Every structure is written in C-alpha cells, then in structure tokens.
Short mmCIF file of C-alpha atoms in Angstrom, two decimals:
data_model
loop_
_atom_site.label_atom_id
_atom_site.label_comp_id
_atom_site.label_asym_id
_atom_site.label_seq_id
_atom_site.Cartn_x
_atom_site.Cartn_y
_atom_site.Cartn_z
CA MET A 1 -118.20 -30.68 45.15
CA VAL A 2 -119.95 -33.85 45.63
CA ASP A 3 -118.57 -36.36 48.11
CA LEU A 4 -117.22 -39.57 46.68
CA ASN A 5 -119.53 -42.46 47.99
CA SER A 6 -119.88 -46.01 46.72
CA ASP A 7 -123.35 -45.33 45.23
CA VAL A 8 -122.37 -42.18 43.17
CA PRO A 9 -122.09 -42.30 39.38
CA ALA A 10 -118.67 -42.57 37.77
CA ALA A 11 -118.54 -38.87 36.91
CA VAL A 12 -120.33 -35.97 38.41
CA SER A 13 -120.43 -32.77 36.43
CA LEU A 14 -120.13 -29.53 38.42
CA PRO A 15 -121.78 -26.33 37.17
CA ALA A 16 -119.55 -23.64 35.57
CA CYS A 17 -119.48 -20.05 36.75
CA ASP A 18 -122.34 -17.91 35.70
CA CYS A 19 -120.13 -15.32 33.79
CA VAL A 20 -118.35 -18.05 31.73
CA GLU A 21 -120.11 -20.00 29.10
CA VAL A 22 -118.90 -23.49 28.19
CA MET A 23 -118.02 -23.58 24.56
CA VAL A 24 -115.66 -25.50 22.16
CA VAL A 25 -112.26 -23.69 22.19
CA ALA A 26 -108.74 -24.34 20.90
CA GLY A 27 -105.87 -24.92 23.22
CA VAL A 28 -107.71 -26.09 26.37
CA MET A 29 -105.72 -27.19 29.29
CA ILE A 30 -107.18 -29.67 31.67
CA GLY A 31 -105.67 -29.92 35.24
CA ILE A 32 -106.15 -32.94 37.29
CA ASP A 33 -105.81 -33.38 41.01
CA PRO A 34 -105.42 -37.19 41.42
CA HIS A 35 -106.32 -39.07 44.52
CA LYS A 36 -106.56 -42.74 45.62
CA GLY A 37 -110.37 -42.74 45.37
CA SER A 38 -111.14 -40.00 42.88
CA HIS A 39 -109.68 -37.57 40.38
CA THR A 40 -110.98 -33.95 39.95
CA ALA A 41 -110.47 -32.34 36.47
CA PHE A 42 -110.68 -28.58 35.77
CA ALA A 43 -110.59 -27.17 32.13
CA ILE A 44 -109.52 -23.61 31.31
CA ASP A 45 -108.91 -21.89 28.06
CA ALA A 46 -105.80 -19.63 27.08
CA ARG A 47 -107.12 -16.76 29.19
CA GLU A 48 -107.56 -19.03 32.25
CA ARG A 49 -111.24 -18.92 32.19
CA GLN A 50 -113.19 -21.73 33.52
CA LEU A 51 -114.73 -24.11 30.90
CA GLY A 52 -115.70 -27.03 32.93
CA ARG A 53 -114.97 -29.35 35.85
CA VAL A 54 -115.66 -32.96 36.80
CA ARG A 55 -114.95 -35.43 39.55
CA VAL A 56 -114.48 -39.11 38.38
CA ARG A 57 -114.25 -42.16 40.68
CA ALA A 58 -110.96 -44.03 40.47
CA SER A 59 -111.88 -47.15 38.69
CA ALA A 60 -111.26 -49.10 35.49
CA ARG A 61 -113.27 -46.63 33.40
CA GLN A 62 -111.57 -43.53 34.71
CA ALA A 63 -109.69 -42.60 31.67
CA GLU A 64 -112.66 -43.48 29.38
CA VAL A 65 -114.99 -41.21 31.47
CA LEU A 66 -112.58 -38.33 31.34
CA LEU A 67 -112.14 -38.65 27.58
CA GLN A 68 -115.90 -38.63 27.00
CA TRP A 69 -116.32 -35.52 29.15
CA ALA A 70 -113.41 -33.79 27.43
CA ALA A 71 -114.69 -34.65 23.94
CA ARG A 72 -116.02 -31.11 23.45
CA TRP A 73 -112.55 -29.76 23.24
CA PRO A 74 -110.79 -31.42 20.37
CA THR A 75 -107.48 -29.60 21.09
CA ARG A 76 -106.72 -30.36 24.55
CA SER A 77 -103.69 -31.12 26.71
CA TRP A 78 -103.84 -32.78 30.20
CA ALA A 79 -101.72 -31.72 33.35
CA ILE A 80 -101.47 -34.02 36.18
CA GLU A 81 -100.14 -33.12 39.42
CA GLY A 82 -97.55 -35.75 40.58
CA ALA A 83 -98.00 -37.75 37.42
CA ARG A 84 -95.19 -40.30 38.77
CA GLY A 85 -97.00 -40.63 41.97
CA LEU A 86 -100.70 -40.90 42.67
CA GLY A 87 -101.46 -39.91 39.08
CA TYR A 88 -98.98 -42.49 37.44
CA LEU A 89 -101.62 -44.93 36.23
CA LEU A 90 -104.10 -42.19 34.90
CA ALA A 91 -101.22 -40.54 33.11
CA GLN A 92 -100.38 -43.72 31.42
CA GLN A 93 -103.80 -44.57 30.38
CA LEU A 94 -104.15 -41.06 28.75
CA ILE A 95 -100.87 -41.45 27.05
CA ALA A 96 -102.13 -44.79 25.66
CA ALA A 97 -105.10 -42.93 24.21
CA ASP A 98 -102.77 -40.67 22.34
CA GLN A 99 -103.28 -37.75 24.76
CA ARG A 100 -100.68 -35.11 25.47
CA VAL A 101 -99.79 -35.13 29.29
CA VAL A 102 -97.52 -32.96 31.12
CA ASP A 103 -96.26 -33.55 34.70
CA VAL A 104 -96.83 -30.60 37.18
CA PRO A 105 -94.82 -30.70 40.50
CA PRO A 106 -97.04 -30.33 43.51
CA LYS A 107 -94.88 -27.47 44.72
CA LEU A 108 -95.41 -25.43 41.56
CA ALA A 109 -99.14 -25.87 41.83
CA ALA A 110 -99.25 -24.85 45.49
CA ARG A 111 -97.55 -21.74 44.57
CA VAL A 112 -100.08 -20.80 42.05
CA ARG A 113 -102.92 -21.44 44.47
CA LEU A 114 -101.23 -19.47 47.17
CA LEU A 115 -100.42 -16.36 44.85
CA ASP A 116 -103.98 -16.55 43.36
CA SER A 117 -106.09 -13.51 44.73
CA GLY A 118 -109.32 -15.16 44.39
CA GLN A 119 -109.12 -19.03 44.61
CA ILE A 120 -106.86 -19.69 47.69
CA ASN A 121 -109.10 -22.13 49.49
CA LYS A 122 -107.54 -25.65 49.71
CA ASN A 123 -109.85 -28.08 48.04
CA ASP A 124 -109.72 -30.63 45.06
CA GLU A 125 -111.39 -28.13 42.72
CA ASN A 126 -108.97 -25.24 43.28
CA ASP A 127 -106.08 -27.60 43.15
CA ALA A 128 -107.00 -28.87 39.85
CA ARG A 129 -107.37 -25.32 38.57
CA SER A 130 -103.92 -24.37 40.08
CA VAL A 131 -102.48 -27.43 38.18
CA ALA A 132 -104.14 -26.33 34.90
CA ILE A 133 -102.83 -22.75 35.22
CA ALA A 134 -99.39 -23.90 36.32
CA ALA A 135 -99.00 -26.07 33.12
CA LEU A 136 -100.65 -23.28 31.01
CA ARG A 137 -98.03 -20.76 32.07
CA GLY A 138 -95.19 -23.12 33.13
CA GLN A 139 -92.10 -23.51 30.90
CA ASP A 140 -90.16 -26.66 30.28
CA LEU A 141 -92.50 -28.94 32.09
CA PRO A 142 -91.91 -32.60 31.21
CA VAL A 143 -94.16 -34.14 28.52
CA LEU A 144 -94.74 -37.66 29.62
CA SER A 145 -94.37 -40.70 27.33
CA ALA A 146 -95.04 -44.32 27.60
CA GLU A 147 -92.85 -46.24 29.84
CA GLY A 148 -90.28 -48.55 28.33
CA GLN A 149 -87.20 -50.48 28.99
CA THR A 150 -85.99 -47.86 31.61
CA MET A 151 -88.89 -48.54 33.98
CA VAL A 152 -88.06 -52.28 33.87
CA MET A 153 -84.56 -51.44 35.10
CA ARG A 154 -85.91 -49.10 37.70
CA VAL A 155 -88.34 -51.60 39.07
CA TRP A 156 -85.68 -54.42 39.55
CA SER A 157 -83.00 -52.09 40.83
CA ARG A 158 -85.36 -50.66 43.45
CA ARG A 159 -86.47 -54.29 44.45
CA TYR A 160 -82.84 -55.18 44.91
CA HIS A 161 -82.30 -52.04 47.26
CA ASP A 162 -85.56 -52.73 49.21
CA LEU A 163 -84.45 -56.42 49.90
CA GLY A 164 -81.11 -55.01 50.97
CA ARG A 165 -82.81 -52.89 53.61
CA LEU A 166 -84.95 -56.01 54.75
CA ARG A 167 -81.77 -57.98 55.03
CA THR A 168 -80.18 -55.37 57.19
CA GLN A 169 -83.01 -55.29 59.45
CA VAL A 170 -82.89 -59.12 59.90
CA ILE A 171 -79.18 -59.14 60.54
CA CYS A 172 -79.56 -56.40 63.25
CA ARG A 173 -82.38 -58.51 64.99
CA LEU A 174 -80.29 -61.58 64.76
CA HIS A 175 -77.16 -59.89 66.25
CA THR A 176 -79.48 -58.84 69.20
CA LEU A 177 -80.70 -62.32 69.58
CA LEU A 178 -77.24 -64.02 69.47
CA CYS A 179 -75.94 -61.53 72.04
CA GLU A 180 -78.36 -63.20 74.42
CA LEU A 181 -77.47 -66.73 73.31
CA VAL A 182 -73.52 -66.56 72.80
CA PRO A 183 -71.20 -64.94 75.35
CA GLY A 184 -69.80 -61.87 73.68
CA GLY A 185 -71.87 -62.12 70.63
CA VAL A 186 -70.54 -62.67 67.26
CA ARG A 187 -68.60 -60.73 64.68
CA LYS A 188 -70.03 -57.51 63.29
CA GLU A 189 -70.04 -58.62 59.69
CA LEU A 190 -72.15 -61.73 59.78
CA ARG A 191 -72.71 -63.78 56.58
CA THR A 192 -75.60 -66.14 56.16
CA SER A 193 -73.47 -69.18 56.19
CA GLN A 194 -71.64 -68.13 59.49
CA ALA A 195 -75.01 -67.26 61.18
CA SER A 196 -76.23 -70.83 60.16
CA GLU A 197 -73.12 -72.37 61.65
CA VAL A 198 -73.44 -70.33 64.90
CA VAL A 199 -77.16 -71.24 65.27
CA ALA A 200 -76.55 -74.84 64.54
CA GLY A 201 -74.02 -75.05 67.28
CA LEU A 202 -76.28 -73.79 70.00
CA VAL A 203 -78.02 -75.92 72.57
CA ALA A 204 -81.11 -74.86 74.64
CA ASP A 205 -80.98 -75.55 78.32
CA SER A 206 -84.27 -73.87 79.26
CA PRO A 207 -87.68 -73.15 77.63
CA VAL A 208 -86.63 -69.40 77.22
CA THR A 209 -83.40 -70.24 75.62
CA GLN A 210 -85.26 -72.74 73.30
CA ALA A 211 -87.73 -70.14 72.26
CA LYS A 212 -84.99 -67.73 71.50
CA LEU A 213 -83.07 -70.51 69.51
CA GLU A 214 -86.11 -71.27 67.42
CA LEU A 215 -86.42 -67.49 66.60
CA ALA A 216 -82.78 -67.40 65.68
CA ARG A 217 -83.33 -70.28 63.16
CA ASP A 218 -86.31 -68.50 61.64
CA LEU A 219 -84.17 -65.28 61.16
CA VAL A 220 -81.50 -67.29 59.52
CA ALA A 221 -84.08 -68.87 57.31
CA ASP A 222 -85.25 -65.33 56.37
CA LEU A 223 -81.68 -64.40 55.55
CA GLN A 224 -81.43 -67.26 53.24
CA ARG A 225 -84.70 -66.42 51.46
CA ILE A 226 -83.80 -62.64 51.14
CA ASP A 227 -80.32 -63.52 49.64
CA ALA A 228 -81.91 -65.67 47.04
CA GLN A 229 -84.52 -63.01 46.16
CA ARG A 230 -81.62 -60.44 45.92
CA ARG A 231 -79.67 -62.65 43.51
CA GLU A 232 -82.77 -63.12 41.27
CA ALA A 233 -83.38 -59.35 41.45
CA ARG A 234 -79.86 -58.63 40.33
CA ARG A 235 -79.99 -61.11 37.48
CA ARG A 236 -83.03 -59.52 36.33
CA THR A 237 -81.58 -56.12 36.42
CA ALA A 238 -78.45 -57.26 34.64
CA ARG A 239 -80.66 -58.71 31.91
CA ALA A 240 -82.47 -55.42 31.44
CA VAL A 241 -79.28 -53.31 31.38
CA ALA A 242 -77.73 -55.65 28.96
CA ALA A 243 -80.85 -55.34 26.76
CA SER A 244 -80.52 -51.58 26.63
CA HIS A 245 -76.94 -51.83 25.15
CA THR A 246 -75.82 -48.96 27.32
CA THR A 247 -72.09 -47.98 27.76
CA ILE A 248 -72.27 -46.52 31.16
CA THR A 249 -71.28 -49.91 32.67
CA ASP A 250 -67.79 -49.23 31.23
CA VAL A 251 -67.38 -46.61 33.90
CA HIS A 252 -65.61 -48.39 36.88
CA GLY A 253 -67.85 -48.79 39.69
CA VAL A 254 -70.99 -48.83 37.60
CA GLY A 255 -72.46 -52.33 37.70
CA PRO A 256 -75.93 -53.51 36.79
CA ILE A 257 -77.63 -52.14 39.83
CA VAL A 258 -76.06 -48.65 39.66
CA ALA A 259 -76.61 -48.66 35.93
CA GLY A 260 -80.31 -49.75 36.38
CA ILE A 261 -80.90 -46.85 38.91
CA VAL A 262 -79.13 -44.28 36.80
CA LEU A 263 -81.13 -45.32 33.52
CA GLY A 264 -84.24 -45.84 35.31
CA TYR A 265 -84.47 -42.36 36.86
CA VAL A 266 -82.84 -40.61 33.97
CA ARG A 267 -85.26 -42.14 31.45
CA ASP A 268 -84.11 -39.81 28.43
CA ILE A 269 -80.80 -38.15 28.76
CA ARG A 270 -81.80 -35.60 26.10
CA ARG A 271 -84.08 -33.82 28.33
CA PHE A 272 -81.05 -32.41 30.03
CA SER A 273 -79.65 -29.54 28.02
CA SER A 274 -75.97 -29.91 29.37
CA ARG A 275 -73.98 -31.85 31.85
CA ASP A 276 -74.45 -28.93 34.29
CA HIS A 277 -78.21 -29.35 34.13
CA PHE A 278 -77.74 -33.04 34.68
CA ALA A 279 -75.54 -32.53 37.68
CA SER A 280 -78.04 -30.10 39.20
CA TYR A 281 -80.71 -32.86 38.72
CA ASN A 282 -78.58 -35.66 40.59
CA GLY A 283 -77.26 -33.17 43.26
CA THR A 284 -73.66 -33.27 42.46
CA ALA A 285 -73.45 -29.61 41.36
CA PRO A 286 -72.73 -27.18 44.23
CA ILE A 287 -75.37 -24.38 45.25
CA GLU A 288 -74.38 -20.82 45.31
CA VAL A 289 -74.96 -19.04 48.52
CA SER A 290 -73.14 -15.79 47.82
CA SER A 291 -73.92 -12.44 49.41
CA GLY A 292 -72.09 -9.21 48.50
CA ASN A 293 -68.45 -9.58 47.86
CA ARG A 294 -68.51 -13.05 49.35
CA VAL A 295 -68.75 -15.74 46.54
CA ILE A 296 -69.47 -19.03 48.38
CA PHE A 297 -70.67 -22.48 46.98
CA ARG A 298 -71.98 -25.17 49.31
CA LEU A 299 -73.10 -28.82 49.11
CA SER A 300 -76.26 -29.40 47.40
CA ARG A 301 -79.09 -31.32 49.20
CA ARG A 302 -81.32 -31.10 46.31
CA GLY A 303 -81.94 -33.29 43.34
CA ASN A 304 -82.73 -36.88 42.94
CA ARG A 305 -81.29 -38.63 46.04
CA GLN A 306 -81.62 -42.14 44.58
CA LEU A 307 -79.43 -41.06 41.67
CA ASN A 308 -77.05 -39.27 43.89
CA HIS A 309 -76.66 -42.40 45.93
CA ALA A 310 -75.84 -44.49 42.92
CA ILE A 311 -73.08 -42.02 41.87
CA HIS A 312 -71.79 -42.10 45.49
CA MET A 313 -71.46 -45.84 45.43
CA ALA A 314 -69.71 -45.67 42.09
CA ALA A 315 -67.19 -43.11 43.79
CA ILE A 316 -66.59 -45.21 46.65
CA SER A 317 -65.91 -48.11 44.46
CA GLN A 318 -63.33 -46.14 42.43
CA ILE A 319 -61.69 -44.93 45.71
CA SER A 320 -61.35 -48.33 47.06
CA ARG A 321 -59.45 -49.71 44.03
CA ARG A 322 -55.72 -48.70 44.30
CA GLY A 323 -54.41 -47.72 40.75
CA SER A 324 -57.61 -46.51 39.30
CA GLU A 325 -57.96 -43.22 37.77
CA GLY A 326 -60.77 -42.25 40.19
CA ARG A 327 -58.52 -43.09 43.09
CA ALA A 328 -55.61 -40.94 41.52
CA TYR A 329 -57.86 -38.04 41.00
CA TYR A 330 -59.09 -38.32 44.67
CA GLU A 331 -55.65 -38.48 45.97
CA LYS A 332 -54.58 -35.54 43.70
CA LYS A 333 -57.36 -33.44 45.13
CA ILE A 334 -56.46 -34.24 48.77
CA THR A 335 -52.87 -33.25 47.98
CA GLU A 336 -54.14 -29.84 46.57
CA GLY A 337 -55.51 -29.13 49.94
CA MET A 338 -59.20 -30.44 49.70
CA GLY A 339 -60.60 -32.32 52.58
CA ARG A 340 -61.67 -35.98 52.11
CA LYS A 341 -65.32 -35.19 51.85
CA ALA A 342 -64.72 -32.38 49.37
CA ALA A 343 -62.46 -34.69 47.41
CA LEU A 344 -65.23 -37.26 47.30
CA ARG A 345 -67.88 -34.71 46.07
CA ALA A 346 -65.33 -33.56 43.40
CA LEU A 347 -65.02 -37.14 42.25
CA LYS A 348 -68.78 -37.68 42.25
CA ARG A 349 -69.17 -34.54 39.83
CA LYS A 350 -66.65 -36.04 37.57
CA ILE A 351 -68.36 -39.48 37.40
CA SER A 352 -71.68 -37.45 36.72
CA ASP A 353 -70.08 -35.71 33.76
CA ALA A 354 -68.81 -39.17 32.53
CA LEU A 355 -72.16 -40.81 32.90
CA TYR A 356 -73.89 -37.81 30.99
CA GLN A 357 -71.38 -37.98 28.19
CA ARG A 358 -71.71 -41.70 27.74
CA MET A 359 -75.57 -41.52 27.84
CA ILE A 360 -75.44 -38.67 25.20
CA ASP A 361 -73.32 -40.81 22.95
CA ASP A 362 -75.65 -43.80 23.39
CA ALA A 363 -78.58 -41.61 22.40
CA ARG A 364 -76.72 -40.80 18.92
CA PRO A 365 -76.87 -43.87 16.89
CA GLY A 366 -74.26 -44.22 14.34
CA GLU A 367 -71.72 -41.93 16.16
CA ASP A 368 -68.57 -43.15 17.71
CA PRO A 369 -68.63 -42.44 21.31
CA GLY A 370 -65.77 -40.84 23.19
CA GLY A 371 -63.29 -43.11 24.55
CA HIS A 372 -63.98 -45.87 22.04
CA SER A 373 -61.64 -46.92 19.12
CA GLY A 374 -61.77 -44.20 16.43
CA ASN A 375 -62.10 -41.39 18.59
CA ASP A 376 -59.11 -39.33 19.72
CA ALA A 377 -60.99 -37.16 22.30
CA ALA A 378 -59.67 -37.41 25.74
CA SER A 379 -61.81 -39.56 27.95
CA SER A 380 -61.42 -41.60 31.09
CA ALA A 381 -63.38 -44.13 33.23
CA ALA A 382 -64.20 -41.52 35.79
CA GLY A 383 -64.75 -38.41 33.66
CA SER A 384 -64.68 -36.54 30.44
CA HIS A 385 -64.08 -33.00 29.05
CA PRO A 386 -60.79 -32.30 30.69
CA GLU A 387 -59.95 -29.22 28.74
CA THR A 388 -62.28 -26.86 30.52
CA PRO A 389 -63.12 -26.03 34.09
CA ALA A 390 -66.39 -27.41 35.63
CA LEU A 391 -66.95 -25.24 38.61
CA ARG A 392 -68.64 -22.02 37.76
CA THR A 393 -71.77 -20.08 38.83
CA SER A 394 -73.58 -21.71 36.07
CA HIS A 395 -73.98 -24.81 38.12
CA SER A 396 -76.19 -23.02 40.51
CA ARG A 397 -79.89 -23.19 39.46
CA ALA A 398 -80.30 -19.43 39.97
CA ALA A 399 -77.54 -18.74 37.26
CA SER A 400 -78.57 -17.06 33.98
CA GLN A 401 -76.04 -19.17 31.92
CA PRO A 402 -76.95 -22.92 32.44
CA ARG A 403 -74.36 -24.13 29.80
CA THR A 404 -70.72 -24.83 30.23
CA ALA A 405 -68.37 -24.54 27.34
CA THR A 406 -67.34 -27.79 25.69
CA ALA A 407 -63.99 -28.67 24.39
CA ASP A 408 -64.40 -26.70 21.11
CA GLN A 409 -66.34 -23.76 22.76
CA ARG A 410 -63.82 -21.75 24.67
CA LEU A 411 -64.63 -19.04 27.01
CA LEU A 412 -63.91 -15.93 25.39
CA ALA A 413 -64.20 -13.18 28.03
CA PRO A 414 -64.28 -14.57 31.68
CA ARG A 415 -65.55 -12.19 34.12
CA LEU A 416 -63.14 -10.79 36.71
CA ALA A 417 -64.20 -11.60 40.40
CA PRO A 418 -64.47 -8.62 42.74
CA ASP A 419 -62.08 -8.43 45.67
CA ARG A 420 -63.15 -10.71 48.48
CA ARG A 421 -62.43 -10.70 52.10
CA PRO A 422 -61.29 -13.84 53.90
CA THR A 423 -64.11 -16.05 55.20
CA SER A 424 -64.21 -18.34 58.15
CA ARG A 425 -66.53 -20.64 56.58
CA SER A 426 -65.46 -24.26 56.25
CA ALA A 427 -66.63 -27.81 55.93
CA ALA A 428 -70.25 -26.90 54.80
CA GLY A 429 -69.16 -24.70 51.89
CA VAL A 430 -66.40 -24.03 49.51
CA ASN A 431 -64.85 -20.54 49.66
CA VAL A 432 -64.20 -19.21 46.29
CA GLU A 433 -61.02 -17.01 45.69
CA PRO A 434 -59.90 -15.47 42.49
CA ARG A 435 -56.81 -17.23 41.06
CA PRO A 436 -53.66 -15.32 40.63
CA GLY A 437 -52.94 -14.08 37.17
CA ALA A 438 -55.20 -12.94 34.29
CA ALA A 439 -56.79 -15.69 32.36
CA GLY A 440 -58.41 -17.47 35.26
CA ALA A 441 -59.36 -14.57 37.39
CA GLY A 442 -63.12 -15.31 37.31
CA ARG A 443 -62.79 -18.94 38.19
CA THR A 444 -62.50 -20.63 41.51
CA ASP A 445 -59.69 -22.35 43.48
CA LEU A 446 -61.04 -25.66 42.45
CA ASP A 447 -60.21 -25.09 38.89
CA ALA A 448 -56.55 -24.58 39.69
CA GLY A 449 -54.60 -27.24 37.79
CA GLU A 450 -57.71 -28.39 35.78
CA HIS A 451 -56.48 -26.80 32.35
CA ARG A 452 -53.52 -29.22 32.12
CA PRO A 453 -54.71 -32.78 32.59
CA ARG A 454 -52.64 -34.61 35.30
CA PHE A 455 -54.27 -37.86 34.66
CA PRO A 456 -52.56 -40.83 32.82
CA ALA A 457 -52.91 -41.02 28.99
CA SER A 458 -56.69 -41.14 29.09
CA GLY A 459 -56.87 -37.54 30.35
CA ALA A 460 -58.19 -35.74 33.52
CA GLY A 461 -61.81 -34.68 33.76
CA ARG A 462 -62.88 -31.57 35.47
CA LEU A 463 -64.84 -31.57 38.56
CA THR A 464 -66.64 -29.62 41.21
CA THR A 465 -68.04 -30.39 44.58
#
C-alpha cells in the first residue's frame, strides 16, 4: 500500500495478484474501508477472486475517482463498512450517482477477516477485501437509499438532546458555585428564572467572591442561551414531524422529540419483517439464556439504545399519568406479581408494538389504520394485538421462527415445555414456567391473563419484558 501524503495523486492503483487477471465480469462486489483521510477499495468477483484495488484520497472528487476506476465493471455493487459513520458521505455520493450501496457492520467484516485462512493481517487492503466478501456472502444486509425527511427529524431531535446534556452540565456547575456563595446552597431543581433571581440578589464582599459572582452570572447567561436553543430545536423537530403526517404521536407519551427519534432511527419500518424483529432492534425484546431444562429470558442490552431511551421516556410518561391505559397496565402487572422494573419493561414492549403497528399503517396509503374510525380492531394508546401472547422464544435473535402470529393467525400447535426445576434466578432474568392446563403449556408466566384483555374498551395489548 502507498502511504497517503499531501503530494500523492488522488488515486493509486495497486497491482493485482499474479494468478488473477483483471477482466470485465458481471456481478462485481467492491468493498470499501473508509477513513477520515482516505478510502481503500477492493473488487472481487462471485468466486471471491481479486479483480482490482485502489486507494483514493478523501476529497471533493472521491466518488468521481472511484466511479472512473470501477467503470470497467458495468454490473457492480458497493459495500461500505460503517456506511452511517465515516463512510456516510461517500455512500450518499455513490447513491446520488445511481449506484447500489450496502452497509456492512464492522463486526461482520472483522469476523470474515479473522476466519480467513490466508488474509488475516490487519490493514486497509484486507479490511476492504473482508467487507466485499461479507457483502457478497451476507444475507439481509441493508441496501442504502438517499436520506429524506427522517434524517431531518433525527438531526434536530439529537440536537435537542445534546443541548439537554449541556444544560445539565451548566446546572451542576452553577449548583457547585452557589454552594460557595449561598449558605446551604439552593434547591435541587433549579430553573433558569430562579437562578437569575438568586444571583441578582448576591453581593460580593471580597475579590474572590466577586470573581465567583461574575462566573455565576456567566453560567446563568449560558442557561438562558441553551434554553432558547432547545426551544428552537424543539420547534424545528415538531415541524419536521408534522410534515411527515405520522400517527405515532397519537400514542400517549410520544411527543415531537420522541417521535423524531423513533422515525429518525427507524427510517423505513418495512425493513422489519415483524413486530418481534422491531422489538429486537430497539432492545425491548428479552434475550433467551436457556440451558438444558432451564428456559430463562433476561433483559436485553442490545439494540438501538437511543430508540430504547425514547420508548423508555414514553413509558415513564404513561406511568406518571393516573388514569391512562399505560398506568393501568403497569399496575396490573405489579398486581400479578411482577416487580416494578419488570412491569416497566413489559409496558415498554407494549409501546414498541403500538409504534410498530402505527408506522406500518402509515406506510400503507389508502388503508384505515387500527384505532381510527372505521376500524373495529382492538387498539389502545399503549399497545396493539391483544388477542395473542407476545413473549415467545421467537423474540430471541437465536430463534428459528422470527414471526409472531397476528390476530387472524392462531397458533395451531403450541409446543409443550419440558419439566423444569425451580431456579433461584431473579431480578436480572425472568424465569419461565409452564402454565397449568393444556392450551398454554408452551408459553410463559407473562402470558397469563393476556388472552382475555383486561383493559378498558380499547383492549389490552400483549407484552414481554
């Protein structure tokens, strides 16, 4: 490989292997290992034979240079490692040039390189080759498209949360400073107006106190500026969400910021084959950690944590509102013997199902979504699909049946669970025991009572931790 320097040409062609002849073939996969200063491309055919390789400098002509180099292969696809990270700009430039681009997770490319018997050295060339092989052999890799309105919502919702973190830092520093100026400090929940009044009433009696007082005034000014910026970011997010004509804001606790995060990270809900797949993506589906006769599910730490946080905030909002269906569901789970954290996770899964169903309905133009006038299907602000249980082994990513039966697709032959010994596991996981009786023997204790909705007229959803 040629090191990238300021005086090197925009593209450096690297010689191919002696045993491979560069030729025009169909179905060429070009893997790219992107970096801040350069991008390394590696082309292979359907048999993983090397066709060519090149390194280009990251510049305004990077996409143009790559397209000129790849013109010898009319039928080609591009695979970029981390196409939503360092490779984002290059991926969007190739998409704008009407190229097919897939996103390869870095972990998948690393596994290909480590399992390769010949090319295990860690360098840009081997990384690009691993990306191409992973894309050639991988299944269900996301095909990227041009960013649209969802990215606008994602940008401003993230800006709102970034400003929130900055505000928290300023508040903490102001609290520390006021403890040195005011005996006993001030109240824990400090608003900008209250901080301004407290600082305005202070009088300096020494040079040190004067310096601290001036710093406190600067921090109050920072708070006022950040609050104004947060309000503007919220207004911009609300405008973008309103322009999308989404119905997920009808779910209690889903305001413009939560909706912007959900739509911004989901992008196209049709890429999720089922609500279980969506729950696995956002981290509200449990993970199976069974062994032998012990069938156990535990809390998932996987998935998109930003999306999981947004669903968590919606759940907290529902619980804090007395009389809401989400609060009733939460209290019902606690009455059935669940802990507060387990009941909260159950409500989060219910909200995940509700968001999935509404986004699916929004993606079907001309159809009447569930819960709206003209539809007699049971639906609620907190969830949907009350007729069938939600907690099954299919929620685990390791399961072989990723779909859950819908309201009109009954489970014909549920599997009987083997005899299980008592377990001392608690808190971190949910112990699954067979239900007494025949029909529900293959389901978990969280399914008890879910076949007959106990919600008000709108119906109860089904949930899992």
